[in-house]
Coordinates of C-alpha atoms and ligand atoms in Angstrom, one line a residue:
Chain A
M1 CA 40.2 180.0 -57.1
L2 CA 42.8 180.1 -59.9
G3 CA 45.3 179.0 -57.2
I4 CA 43.6 175.7 -57.1
V5 CA 44.0 175.0 -60.6
E6 CA 47.6 176.3 -60.7
Q7 CA 48.6 174.2 -57.6
G8 CA 46.6 171.3 -59.1
L9 CA 48.6 171.5 -62.3
I10 CA 51.9 171.5 -60.3
L11 CA 50.6 168.4 -58.2
G12 CA 49.5 166.8 -61.5
L13 CA 52.9 167.2 -63.0
M14 CA 54.5 165.5 -60.0
S15 CA 51.8 162.7 -60.2
I16 CA 52.8 162.1 -63.8
G17 CA 56.0 160.9 -62.4
V18 CA 54.3 158.7 -59.9
F19 CA 52.1 157.4 -62.7
I20 CA 55.1 156.5 -64.9
S21 CA 56.8 154.5 -62.0
F22 CA 53.7 152.8 -60.6
R23 CA 51.6 152.3 -63.7
I24 CA 54.0 152.3 -66.7
V25 CA 57.1 150.7 -65.4
N26 CA 55.3 149.0 -62.6
M27 CA 57.6 149.7 -59.8
A28 CA 56.9 151.1 -56.4
D29 CA 59.4 153.8 -56.5
L30 CA 59.6 155.8 -53.1
T31 CA 62.4 158.1 -54.2
V32 CA 59.7 160.6 -55.0
D33 CA 59.6 162.2 -51.5
G34 CA 63.2 163.0 -51.8
T35 CA 63.2 164.1 -55.4
F36 CA 60.4 166.5 -55.0
A37 CA 62.4 168.4 -52.3
L38 CA 65.6 168.0 -54.4
G39 CA 63.9 169.8 -57.2
G40 CA 62.8 172.6 -54.9
A41 CA 66.0 172.9 -53.1
L42 CA 68.2 172.8 -56.2
C43 CA 66.0 175.1 -58.1
V44 CA 65.8 177.8 -55.4
R45 CA 69.6 177.5 -54.8
L46 CA 70.5 177.8 -58.6
F47 CA 68.1 180.6 -58.9
S48 CA 69.6 182.6 -56.1
L49 CA 72.9 182.0 -57.5
G50 CA 71.9 184.0 -60.4
L51 CA 70.7 181.4 -63.0
N52 CA 67.4 182.1 -64.6
A53 CA 64.4 180.2 -63.7
P54 CA 64.1 177.9 -66.8
V55 CA 67.8 176.9 -66.6
S56 CA 67.4 176.2 -62.8
L57 CA 64.3 174.1 -63.6
L58 CA 66.0 172.2 -66.3
L59 CA 69.0 171.4 -64.1
S60 CA 66.8 170.4 -61.1
L61 CA 64.9 168.2 -63.6
L62 CA 68.2 166.5 -64.6
A63 CA 69.2 166.1 -61.0
G64 CA 65.9 164.4 -60.3
A65 CA 66.4 162.0 -63.2
G66 CA 69.8 161.2 -61.7
A67 CA 68.2 160.3 -58.4
G68 CA 65.8 158.0 -60.2
I69 CA 68.6 156.4 -62.1
L70 CA 70.5 155.9 -58.8
T71 CA 67.4 154.1 -57.4
G72 CA 67.2 151.9 -60.4
F73 CA 70.9 151.1 -60.3
L74 CA 70.7 150.1 -56.6
H75 CA 67.7 147.9 -57.5
R76 CA 69.0 146.3 -60.5
K77 CA 72.8 146.1 -60.1
L78 CA 73.0 145.6 -56.3
K79 CA 69.8 143.6 -56.1
I80 CA 68.2 145.8 -53.5
N81 CA 64.4 145.6 -53.3
V82 CA 62.8 148.6 -55.1
L83 CA 61.1 149.8 -52.0
L84 CA 64.3 149.8 -50.1
A85 CA 66.4 151.3 -52.8
G86 CA 63.8 154.1 -53.1
I87 CA 64.0 154.7 -49.4
L88 CA 67.7 154.7 -49.4
V89 CA 67.9 157.3 -52.1
M90 CA 65.2 159.3 -50.4
T91 CA 67.2 159.3 -47.2
M92 CA 70.3 160.3 -48.9
L93 CA 68.5 163.1 -50.6
Y94 CA 67.4 164.4 -47.2
S95 CA 71.0 165.1 -46.3
I96 CA 71.8 166.4 -49.7
N97 CA 68.9 168.8 -49.7
L98 CA 70.0 170.2 -46.4
R99 CA 73.4 170.7 -47.9
I100 CA 72.1 172.3 -51.0
M101 CA 70.0 174.7 -49.0
N102 CA 72.6 175.1 -46.3
G103 CA 69.7 174.8 -43.9
P104 CA 66.2 173.4 -43.5
N105 CA 64.8 175.8 -45.9
L106 CA 65.7 178.5 -48.4
P107 CA 63.7 181.4 -49.6
I108 CA 63.9 183.0 -53.0
P109 CA 65.8 186.3 -52.6
K110 CA 63.7 189.3 -52.0
T111 CA 60.7 187.3 -50.9
S112 CA 59.9 187.5 -47.2
V113 CA 59.1 184.0 -45.9
S114 CA 56.5 183.9 -43.4
A115 CA 56.4 181.5 -40.5
S116 CA 54.3 178.7 -42.2
L117 CA 56.7 176.6 -44.2
G118 CA 56.2 172.9 -44.5
T119 CA 54.8 170.2 -46.6
F120 CA 52.8 170.6 -49.8
E121 CA 49.4 170.5 -48.1
Q122 CA 50.4 173.0 -45.5
V123 CA 51.5 175.4 -48.1
A124 CA 49.1 174.8 -50.9
G125 CA 46.2 174.4 -48.7
K126 CA 46.4 177.9 -47.5
D127 CA 42.8 178.7 -48.3
P128 CA 42.9 179.4 -52.1
L129 CA 39.2 179.7 -52.0
A130 CA 39.3 183.0 -50.2
D131 CA 39.1 185.1 -53.3
L132 CA 35.9 183.3 -54.3
F133 CA 34.3 183.8 -50.9
E134 CA 35.6 187.1 -50.0
P135 CA 35.6 189.1 -53.2
S136 CA 35.8 192.3 -51.2
A137 CA 39.2 191.4 -50.0
P138 CA 42.0 193.5 -51.3
A139 CA 43.9 192.4 -54.3
A140 CA 47.0 191.4 -52.4
A141 CA 45.2 189.4 -49.8
P142 CA 47.4 188.2 -47.0
Q143 CA 46.9 184.5 -47.9
K144 CA 48.3 185.0 -51.2
E145 CA 51.6 186.2 -49.8
I146 CA 52.0 182.9 -48.1
A147 CA 50.7 180.5 -50.7
K148 CA 52.2 182.4 -53.6
H149 CA 54.9 185.0 -53.7
R150 CA 54.3 185.9 -57.3
T151 CA 57.8 185.0 -58.0
F152 CA 56.7 183.2 -60.9
E153 CA 55.4 186.3 -62.4
N154 CA 58.4 188.2 -61.7
I155 CA 60.5 185.6 -63.3
F156 CA 58.6 184.6 -66.4
L157 CA 55.8 187.1 -67.1
G158 CA 54.1 190.3 -66.3
T159 CA 51.7 190.8 -63.5
A160 CA 48.2 189.6 -64.3
D161 CA 46.7 186.7 -62.3
G162 CA 45.9 184.5 -65.2
Q163 CA 49.4 184.5 -66.6
D164 CA 50.6 182.1 -64.0
L165 CA 47.9 179.7 -64.9
L166 CA 48.8 180.1 -68.6
L167 CA 52.4 179.4 -68.0
L168 CA 51.8 176.5 -65.9
S169 CA 49.2 175.1 -68.3
A170 CA 51.8 175.5 -71.1
I171 CA 54.4 173.7 -69.2
V172 CA 52.2 170.8 -68.2
L173 CA 50.8 170.4 -71.7
I174 CA 54.3 170.5 -73.3
C175 CA 55.4 167.8 -70.7
V176 CA 52.3 165.6 -71.5
A177 CA 52.8 166.0 -75.2
L178 CA 56.5 165.2 -75.1
T179 CA 55.8 162.1 -72.9
G180 CA 53.0 161.1 -75.2
L181 CA 55.2 161.3 -78.2
F182 CA 57.9 159.5 -76.4
L183 CA 55.6 156.6 -75.5
R184 CA 54.8 156.2 -79.2
T185 CA 58.4 155.7 -80.1
E186 CA 60.0 152.2 -80.3
L187 CA 61.7 152.9 -77.1
G188 CA 58.6 154.3 -75.3
T189 CA 56.5 151.3 -76.5
A190 CA 59.3 149.0 -75.1
L191 CA 59.1 150.9 -71.8
R192 CA 55.4 150.3 -71.6
G193 CA 56.0 146.6 -72.5
F194 CA 58.6 146.5 -69.8
G195 CA 56.0 147.3 -67.0
T196 CA 53.9 144.3 -67.8
N197 CA 56.6 141.8 -68.7
P198 CA 60.1 142.7 -67.9
S199 CA 61.6 139.2 -68.7
G200 CA 59.6 139.2 -71.9
L201 CA 61.4 142.2 -73.0
E202 CA 64.7 140.6 -72.3
S203 CA 64.1 138.1 -75.0
F204 CA 63.9 141.0 -77.5
G205 CA 67.3 142.1 -76.5
L206 CA 66.4 145.0 -74.1
P207 CA 68.1 144.6 -70.7
K208 CA 66.0 145.1 -67.6
T209 CA 68.5 147.5 -66.1
L210 CA 68.3 149.9 -69.1
M211 CA 64.6 150.1 -68.9
T212 CA 64.5 150.4 -65.1
L213 CA 66.9 153.3 -65.3
L214 CA 65.0 154.9 -68.1
G215 CA 61.6 154.5 -66.3
L216 CA 62.7 155.7 -62.9
G217 CA 64.8 158.4 -64.4
L218 CA 61.9 159.8 -66.4
A219 CA 59.5 159.4 -63.4
N220 CA 61.8 161.3 -61.1
A221 CA 62.6 164.0 -63.7
F222 CA 58.8 164.9 -63.6
V223 CA 58.7 164.9 -59.7
S224 CA 61.8 167.0 -59.5
L225 CA 60.6 169.5 -62.1
S226 CA 57.4 169.8 -60.3
G227 CA 59.1 170.4 -57.0
G228 CA 61.2 173.1 -58.6
I229 CA 58.2 174.8 -59.9
F230 CA 56.4 174.5 -56.7
A231 CA 59.3 176.1 -54.9
L232 CA 59.4 179.1 -57.3
Y233 CA 55.7 179.4 -57.0
S234 CA 55.5 179.4 -53.4
G235 CA 58.8 181.4 -53.0
F236 CA 60.9 179.0 -51.0
A237 CA 62.1 175.4 -50.7
D238 CA 61.8 173.4 -47.6
V239 CA 63.4 170.1 -46.8
T240 CA 60.1 168.7 -45.7
M241 CA 58.2 169.8 -48.8
G242 CA 58.4 166.3 -50.2
Q243 CA 57.2 164.5 -47.2
G244 CA 54.5 162.0 -48.0
M245 CA 54.5 163.1 -51.6
I246 CA 54.3 159.6 -52.9
V247 CA 51.2 159.0 -51.1
T248 CA 49.6 162.2 -52.4
G249 CA 50.9 161.4 -55.9
L250 CA 49.3 158.0 -55.7
A251 CA 46.0 159.4 -54.5
V252 CA 46.1 161.8 -57.4
V253 CA 46.7 159.0 -59.9
M254 CA 43.9 157.0 -58.4
L255 CA 41.6 160.0 -58.3
G256 CA 42.4 160.6 -62.0
E257 CA 41.7 157.1 -62.8
I258 CA 38.4 157.0 -61.1
L259 CA 37.3 160.1 -63.0
F260 CA 38.6 158.8 -66.3
V261 CA 38.4 155.1 -66.4
R262 CA 36.9 154.9 -69.7
R263 CA 39.3 156.8 -71.8
K264 CA 43.0 156.4 -71.6
L265 CA 43.9 159.8 -72.9
V266 CA 47.6 159.9 -73.9
Y267 CA 48.3 156.5 -72.6
G268 CA 46.7 157.6 -69.2
I269 CA 49.2 160.3 -68.4
F270 CA 46.4 162.9 -68.7
A271 CA 44.4 161.5 -65.8
P272 CA 46.9 162.5 -63.2
I273 CA 46.6 166.1 -64.3
L274 CA 42.9 166.3 -63.9
G275 CA 43.3 164.2 -60.7
G276 CA 45.7 166.8 -59.4
I277 CA 43.2 169.7 -60.0
V278 CA 40.3 167.7 -58.3
Y279 CA 42.6 166.8 -55.4
Q280 CA 43.6 170.4 -55.0
G281 CA 40.0 171.4 -55.0
I282 CA 39.1 168.9 -52.4
L283 CA 42.0 170.0 -50.3
A284 CA 40.8 173.6 -50.6
V285 CA 37.3 172.8 -49.4
V286 CA 38.6 170.6 -46.6
M287 CA 40.9 173.4 -45.4
R288 CA 38.1 176.0 -45.5
Y289 CA 35.6 174.1 -43.7
G290 CA 37.4 171.4 -42.0
Y291 CA 38.2 173.5 -39.0
R292 CA 34.6 173.1 -37.9
I293 CA 35.2 169.5 -37.1
G294 CA 38.7 170.3 -35.8
F295 CA 40.6 169.4 -38.9
R296 CA 44.1 170.6 -39.4
A297 CA 46.3 170.9 -42.5
S298 CA 48.5 168.2 -41.0
D299 CA 45.7 165.7 -41.0
M300 CA 45.5 165.8 -44.8
K301 CA 48.1 163.1 -45.1
L302 CA 46.0 160.8 -42.9
L303 CA 43.0 161.5 -45.1
T304 CA 45.0 160.9 -48.3
A305 CA 46.3 157.6 -47.2
L306 CA 43.0 156.5 -46.0
F307 CA 41.7 157.5 -49.4
I308 CA 44.2 155.2 -51.1
V309 CA 43.3 152.3 -48.6
A310 CA 39.6 152.9 -49.5
V311 CA 40.1 153.0 -53.2
I312 CA 42.1 149.7 -53.0
G313 CA 39.6 148.1 -50.7
F314 CA 36.7 149.2 -52.9
G315 CA 38.4 147.8 -56.0
L316 CA 38.9 144.5 -54.1
I317 CA 35.3 144.3 -53.2
Q318 CA 34.5 145.0 -56.9
T319 CA 36.7 142.3 -58.1
K320 CA 35.3 139.9 -55.6
K321 CA 31.9 140.6 -57.0
R322 CA 33.3 139.5 -60.3
M323 CA 32.7 142.8 -61.7
K324 CA 35.2 144.2 -64.1
G325 CA 37.6 145.8 -61.7
K326 CA 38.2 149.5 -62.3
F327 CA 41.6 149.5 -60.9
R328 CA 44.3 147.2 -61.7
L329 CA 45.2 146.4 -58.2
S330 CA 47.9 143.9 -59.1
T331 CA 49.8 146.8 -60.6
I332 CA 49.4 149.0 -57.5
F333 CA 50.7 146.7 -54.9
G334 CA 50.0 143.1 -55.8
G335 CA 52.4 142.7 -58.7
G336 CA 54.2 146.1 -58.4
V337 CA 56.0 145.8 -55.1
G338 CA 57.4 142.3 -54.9
R339 CA 58.2 141.9 -58.6
D340 CA 61.6 142.2 -59.8
Chain B
M1 CA 75.0 125.3 -84.7
I2 CA 74.3 124.6 -81.0
K3 CA 76.9 122.7 -79.2
L4 CA 77.1 121.6 -75.6
S5 CA 80.3 120.0 -74.7
D6 CA 80.3 118.2 -71.4
V7 CA 77.8 120.6 -69.7
S8 CA 76.8 120.1 -66.1
V9 CA 74.7 122.3 -64.1
V10 CA 74.7 122.2 -60.4
Y11 CA 72.2 124.2 -58.3
R12 CA 73.3 125.4 -54.9
K13 CA 76.8 124.2 -55.4
G14 CA 78.6 123.7 -52.2
E15 CA 75.5 123.7 -50.0
E16 CA 74.1 120.8 -48.3
N17 CA 71.2 120.3 -50.7
E18 CA 73.2 120.6 -53.8
K19 CA 71.4 119.4 -56.8
C20 CA 72.9 118.3 -60.0
A21 CA 70.2 119.1 -62.7
L22 CA 72.2 118.4 -65.8
K23 CA 75.0 115.8 -66.0
N24 CA 77.8 115.9 -68.5
A25 CA 75.5 116.7 -71.4
T26 CA 77.3 116.6 -74.7
L27 CA 74.9 117.5 -77.5
Q28 CA 74.8 118.9 -81.0
I29 CA 71.9 120.6 -82.7
S30 CA 72.2 121.4 -86.3
Q31 CA 70.4 123.9 -88.5
G32 CA 66.9 123.0 -89.4
D33 CA 66.5 120.3 -86.6
F34 CA 63.3 120.0 -84.8
V35 CA 64.3 118.5 -81.4
I36 CA 61.7 117.3 -79.0
I37 CA 62.6 116.8 -75.4
V38 CA 60.6 114.6 -73.1
G39 CA 61.2 113.5 -69.5
P40 CA 59.6 113.3 -66.1
N41 CA 59.1 116.3 -63.9
G42 CA 62.3 117.6 -62.3
A43 CA 64.5 115.8 -64.9
G44 CA 66.3 119.0 -65.9
K45 CA 64.5 119.9 -69.1
S46 CA 63.9 123.5 -68.2
T47 CA 67.5 123.7 -66.9
L48 CA 68.8 122.7 -70.3
M49 CA 66.6 125.5 -71.7
K50 CA 68.0 128.0 -69.3
V51 CA 71.5 127.1 -70.4
L52 CA 70.5 127.5 -74.0
L53 CA 69.0 131.0 -73.1
C54 CA 72.1 131.9 -71.2
E55 CA 69.9 132.5 -68.2
L56 CA 72.1 130.1 -66.4
A57 CA 75.8 129.6 -67.0
P58 CA 76.9 125.9 -67.0
T59 CA 78.7 125.0 -63.8
V60 CA 81.2 123.1 -66.0
G61 CA 81.4 122.7 -69.7
T62 CA 80.8 125.1 -72.5
Y63 CA 77.8 126.1 -74.6
Y64 CA 78.6 127.0 -78.2
L65 CA 76.3 128.9 -80.5
N66 CA 77.4 129.3 -84.1
G67 CA 80.8 128.1 -83.0
K68 CA 81.2 130.8 -80.4
S69 CA 81.4 130.2 -76.7
M70 CA 78.5 131.7 -75.0
R71 CA 80.2 132.0 -71.6
G72 CA 79.7 135.4 -70.1
F73 CA 76.9 136.3 -72.5
S74 CA 73.6 137.7 -71.1
V75 CA 70.1 136.8 -71.9
T76 CA 69.7 139.9 -73.9
Q77 CA 72.8 139.3 -75.9
V78 CA 71.9 135.8 -76.9
A79 CA 68.4 137.0 -77.6
R80 CA 69.7 138.1 -81.0
W81 CA 69.9 134.5 -82.2
V82 CA 67.4 132.8 -79.9
G83 CA 63.6 133.3 -79.6
R84 CA 61.6 131.6 -76.8
V85 CA 58.1 130.7 -75.9
F86 CA 57.2 129.4 -72.5
Q87 CA 54.3 127.7 -70.8
D88 CA 52.6 130.7 -69.4
P89 CA 50.7 132.6 -72.3
N90 CA 51.4 135.8 -70.5
S91 CA 55.2 135.4 -70.5
G92 CA 55.7 135.8 -74.2
I93 CA 53.5 138.8 -74.9
F94 CA 53.0 142.2 -73.4
P95 CA 49.5 142.0 -72.0
D96 CA 48.8 145.8 -71.7
L97 CA 49.8 146.6 -75.2
S98 CA 47.9 146.2 -78.4
I99 CA 48.7 143.3 -80.9
L100 CA 50.2 145.9 -83.1
E101 CA 52.4 147.3 -80.4
N102 CA 53.5 143.8 -79.4
L103 CA 54.5 143.1 -83.0
S104 CA 56.4 146.3 -83.2
I105 CA 58.4 145.6 -80.1
A106 CA 59.2 142.1 -81.3
S107 CA 60.1 143.1 -84.9
K108 CA 63.5 144.4 -83.7
K109 CA 66.2 143.1 -81.5
G110 CA 68.4 145.0 -79.3
V111 CA 68.5 148.6 -78.1
R112 CA 66.1 151.0 -79.9
W113 CA 65.8 154.8 -80.0
L114 CA 63.3 157.5 -80.6
R115 CA 61.9 156.3 -84.0
F116 CA 58.2 156.1 -84.1
R117 CA 57.1 152.7 -83.9
S118 CA 56.2 150.8 -86.9
C119 CA 55.0 147.4 -87.6
P120 CA 56.6 145.4 -90.5
Q121 CA 54.1 144.0 -93.1
K122 CA 55.8 140.7 -92.7
A123 CA 54.6 140.5 -89.2
V124 CA 51.1 141.2 -90.0
S125 CA 51.1 138.7 -93.0
L126 CA 52.5 136.0 -90.7
L127 CA 49.7 136.8 -88.4
S128 CA 47.1 136.3 -91.0
L129 CA 48.8 133.1 -91.9
L130 CA 47.5 131.7 -88.6
G131 CA 44.0 132.1 -89.6
L132 CA 43.0 133.1 -86.1
G133 CA 41.7 136.5 -87.4
L134 CA 44.1 138.3 -85.2
E135 CA 45.2 140.5 -88.0
K136 CA 41.8 142.0 -88.3
N137 CA 41.8 143.6 -84.8
L138 CA 45.4 144.8 -84.5
N139 CA 44.4 147.3 -81.7
T140 CA 43.0 144.7 -79.4
R141 CA 44.8 144.5 -76.1
A142 CA 47.0 141.4 -76.2
G143 CA 45.9 140.6 -72.6
D144 CA 42.4 140.2 -73.7
L145 CA 43.2 137.4 -76.2
S146 CA 42.5 133.8 -75.3
G147 CA 45.4 131.5 -74.2
G148 CA 45.7 130.0 -77.6
Q149 CA 45.7 133.2 -79.4
K150 CA 48.4 134.6 -76.8
Q151 CA 50.6 131.6 -77.5
A152 CA 50.1 132.0 -81.3
L153 CA 51.0 135.7 -81.1
A154 CA 54.0 134.9 -78.9
M155 CA 55.2 132.4 -81.5
I156 CA 55.0 135.0 -84.2
M157 CA 56.7 137.6 -82.0
A158 CA 59.5 135.2 -81.3
I159 CA 60.2 134.5 -85.0
I160 CA 59.6 137.9 -86.7
S161 CA 63.0 139.1 -85.7
D162 CA 64.4 136.1 -87.5
P163 CA 66.1 134.1 -84.8
K164 CA 68.2 131.1 -85.7
V165 CA 66.7 129.0 -82.9
L166 CA 63.4 128.9 -81.3
L167 CA 63.2 127.4 -77.7
L168 CA 59.8 126.1 -76.6
D169 CA 59.3 125.1 -73.0
E170 CA 55.9 123.3 -72.8
H171 CA 54.3 126.0 -74.9
T172 CA 51.2 124.0 -75.5
A173 CA 50.7 122.9 -71.9
S174 CA 48.1 125.5 -71.0
L175 CA 46.1 125.2 -74.2
D176 CA 43.0 123.1 -75.0
P177 CA 43.6 120.2 -77.4
K178 CA 42.3 122.1 -80.4
S179 CA 44.5 125.2 -79.8
S180 CA 47.5 123.1 -79.0
V181 CA 47.2 121.4 -82.4
K182 CA 47.0 124.8 -84.0
V183 CA 50.0 126.0 -82.3
M184 CA 51.9 122.8 -83.0
E185 CA 51.1 123.1 -86.7
L186 CA 52.5 126.6 -86.5
T187 CA 55.6 125.3 -84.9
R188 CA 56.1 122.7 -87.7
Q189 CA 55.6 125.5 -90.3
I190 CA 58.1 127.6 -88.5
N191 CA 60.5 124.8 -88.7
E192 CA 59.7 123.5 -92.2
Q193 CA 59.1 126.7 -94.1
F194 CA 61.4 129.1 -92.4
G195 CA 64.2 126.7 -91.7
I196 CA 64.3 127.9 -87.9
T197 CA 65.8 125.4 -85.7
V198 CA 63.2 124.4 -83.0
V199 CA 63.9 122.9 -79.6
M200 CA 60.8 121.9 -77.8
I201 CA 60.0 120.5 -74.5
T202 CA 56.7 118.7 -74.1
H203 CA 54.8 116.4 -71.9
N204 CA 52.4 115.6 -74.6
M205 CA 53.3 112.1 -75.9
P206 CA 51.2 112.2 -79.1
F207 CA 53.0 115.4 -80.1
A208 CA 56.3 113.9 -79.2
E209 CA 55.5 111.1 -81.5
Q210 CA 54.1 113.2 -84.4
Y211 CA 56.5 116.1 -84.6
G212 CA 60.2 116.6 -84.7
N213 CA 63.0 114.8 -86.3
R214 CA 65.0 114.2 -83.3
K215 CA 63.8 113.0 -80.0
W216 CA 65.6 113.3 -76.7
K217 CA 64.8 112.0 -73.3
I218 CA 66.2 113.5 -70.1
E219 CA 66.2 111.5 -67.0
E220 CA 67.7 112.7 -63.7
G221 CA 69.8 115.2 -65.6
E222 CA 71.0 112.7 -68.3
V223 CA 70.3 113.4 -71.9
Y224 CA 70.1 110.7 -74.5
E225 CA 68.7 110.6 -78.0
Y226 CA 66.2 107.9 -78.9
E227 CA 65.2 108.7 -82.3
Y228 CA 66.7 110.4 -85.3
R229 CA 65.6 111.4 -88.8
P230 CA 67.1 113.9 -91.1
P231 CA 65.5 117.2 -90.8
V232 CA 62.7 118.1 -93.2
C233 CA 64.0 121.4 -93.9
L234 CA 67.5 121.3 -95.5
T235 CA 67.4 124.6 -97.3
R236 CA 69.3 126.5 -94.7
S237 CA 71.3 123.7 -93.2
E238 CA 74.8 122.6 -93.5
N239 CA 74.9 118.9 -93.7
P240 CA 73.3 117.7 -90.5
F241 CA 75.5 116.3 -87.8
P242 CA 75.2 112.5 -87.2
L243 CA 73.6 111.2 -84.0
V244 CA 74.9 112.4 -80.8
G245 CA 75.0 108.9 -79.6
D246 CA 72.2 106.6 -80.1
Q247 CA 70.8 105.4 -76.9
R248 CA 74.1 106.3 -75.4
R249 CA 73.9 107.3 -71.9
C250 CA 76.1 110.0 -70.6
A251 CA 78.5 108.8 -68.0
P252 CA 76.4 109.3 -64.8
K253 CA 79.0 111.2 -62.8
C254 CA 78.5 114.5 -61.4
V255 CA 80.9 117.3 -60.7
Ligands
ATP1 N1 66.7 127.6 -59.0 C1 66.8 126.4 -58.5 N2 67.5 126.1 -57.4 C2 67.6 124.8 -57.0 N3 67.2 123.8 -57.6 C3 66.6 124.0 -58.8 C4 66.4 125.2 -59.4 N4 65.6 125.1 -60.4 C5 65.5 123.8 -60.7 N5 66.0 123.1 -59.6 C6 66.0 121.6 -59.6 O1 66.7 121.1 -60.7 C7 65.9 119.9 -61.1 C8 65.5 120.1 -62.6 O2 64.6 121.2 -62.7 P1 63.9 121.6 -64.1 O3 63.1 122.8 -63.8 O4 64.9 121.6 -65.0 O5 62.9 120.3 -64.4 P2 62.0 120.0 -65.6 O6 62.6 118.9 -66.3 O7 61.8 121.2 -66.4 O8 60.7 119.6 -64.9 P3 59.1 120.0 -65.4 O9 58.8 118.9 -66.2 O10 58.4 119.8 -64.0 O11 59.1 121.3 -65.9 C9 64.7 119.8 -60.2 O12 65.0 118.7 -59.3 C10 64.7 121.0 -59.5 O13 64.3 120.8 -58.1
MG2 MG1 60.2 122.6 -66.8

């Protein structure tokens, strides 16, 4: 059960990145898939090279920021459409990640990697509800070995189960607090302004390029950090671990917004965290009972994408009914994608 | 303070549908002037604005601001001296931010760092000068204001960082008559009380009559002046320049 919250926090951290690019700077940045894996790959590689976990995480965070900055650069300086720029960098990162790991995946030393590597859902969905339903199961239940190698504990803390949660919550809270503080500064306010009116900001002497680099760098830093944490948490990095992460992240952001439309806590960056936990809960339930209708872990992406379509469709119907739209559709796709 | 010497702008140069939007414009605007620009659609008014904003480099000729050639300057660099408000009420403000946040962004020019945002008292007192009651609800989302309020806010935002010139491209066009009068009065105040030079494009003939000390007409890319009075505000001006050329048409040749 704790696993859900833990993985939800990791997912939420990643979704803050998606939130920043899609909602705050208003750009459909697809680099995310690549940066999540980059964070994981680099973190595990650095860790196995002997660096300690915090430093490895910090360096992979910086690498992620670099990837975001590259996307921004391609978009602003070479005038490549944001979507394409993101896909280009994501594709580059695929090769780079393989190089970093020297193979399609890389386990953390001294942890045995079982057969089931793969995307976030396939790993994180490994029945974290088991401890709730099978309390009689031995402490080191087999599913835990796959979903979680307890590397985290070994690295940071002692042994008890709640400590992972504590540590993850602390990391997430610090991230949220720092971002919240940043968004209060002059630069952060300008970044938020940039999202709704990039040219308007230019007339106050702030170049679009700078703000784009800042926004996408920040967003991908979060994604990469989350990828690194996830890799340490699950005990390995895999080149496919970021696959479809952008869709998952967007679904989490929307889920968070549905749950917290009224209050914009910390400029809204709190919503993805709660969205992440809820998403993870849904994932766990689907994984546990879905097999009865022939559901597989790999179907989760389909479900997630359909969820996004449904949310957008529902929002459209709402606006058509002249009700006050809950979701700012224009910022998801209407205005976000095509706009420069 | 603004000088265009022999500026022409050609869109799609070298292509088949090449369009000469501004022809050999030689103009001077001095400090404190309130210039009104009128002319039919497609005459090249907005093109002239874009040149003044450095959004568009002149195809030939040079644009001088404060005696400096602006060739190679970017919009963001020129923003230090130039404020602007355009037709679309959402283009001058940041709709998702509160009024206070809008003002705090506008109160500074250029790159900023990690200082916590503040809103200068001057901005708020300017806002209360408007009499629209905006200063009472500083936490209102700017996007929720009415068009006229947005335009007024945009004007305040454009001037609180103390620009030398304010460029207005049909800034009253999307407002109802009452709001436009309010915004025009604000424009006049900005010009007369703060001594900020104003260049304004309008299709509203009564406004063109009533306001401004210099009137320009643009037709097919040719600019000429049809009325000149000395500027009202002379406090900050250095001896206003004489007429650019009364009723003088620029030579209708294009590059
Ligand atoms: N980006 C562009 N590419 C090609 N031609 C352009 C471009 N922008 C403007 N033009 C042409 O230049 C001419 C002048 O345009 P401009 O926008 O300056 O007109 P305007 O005087 O502002 O008109 P309006 O009163 O409708 O705003 C028009 O004929 C227009 O077709
Ligand atoms: Mg125009």
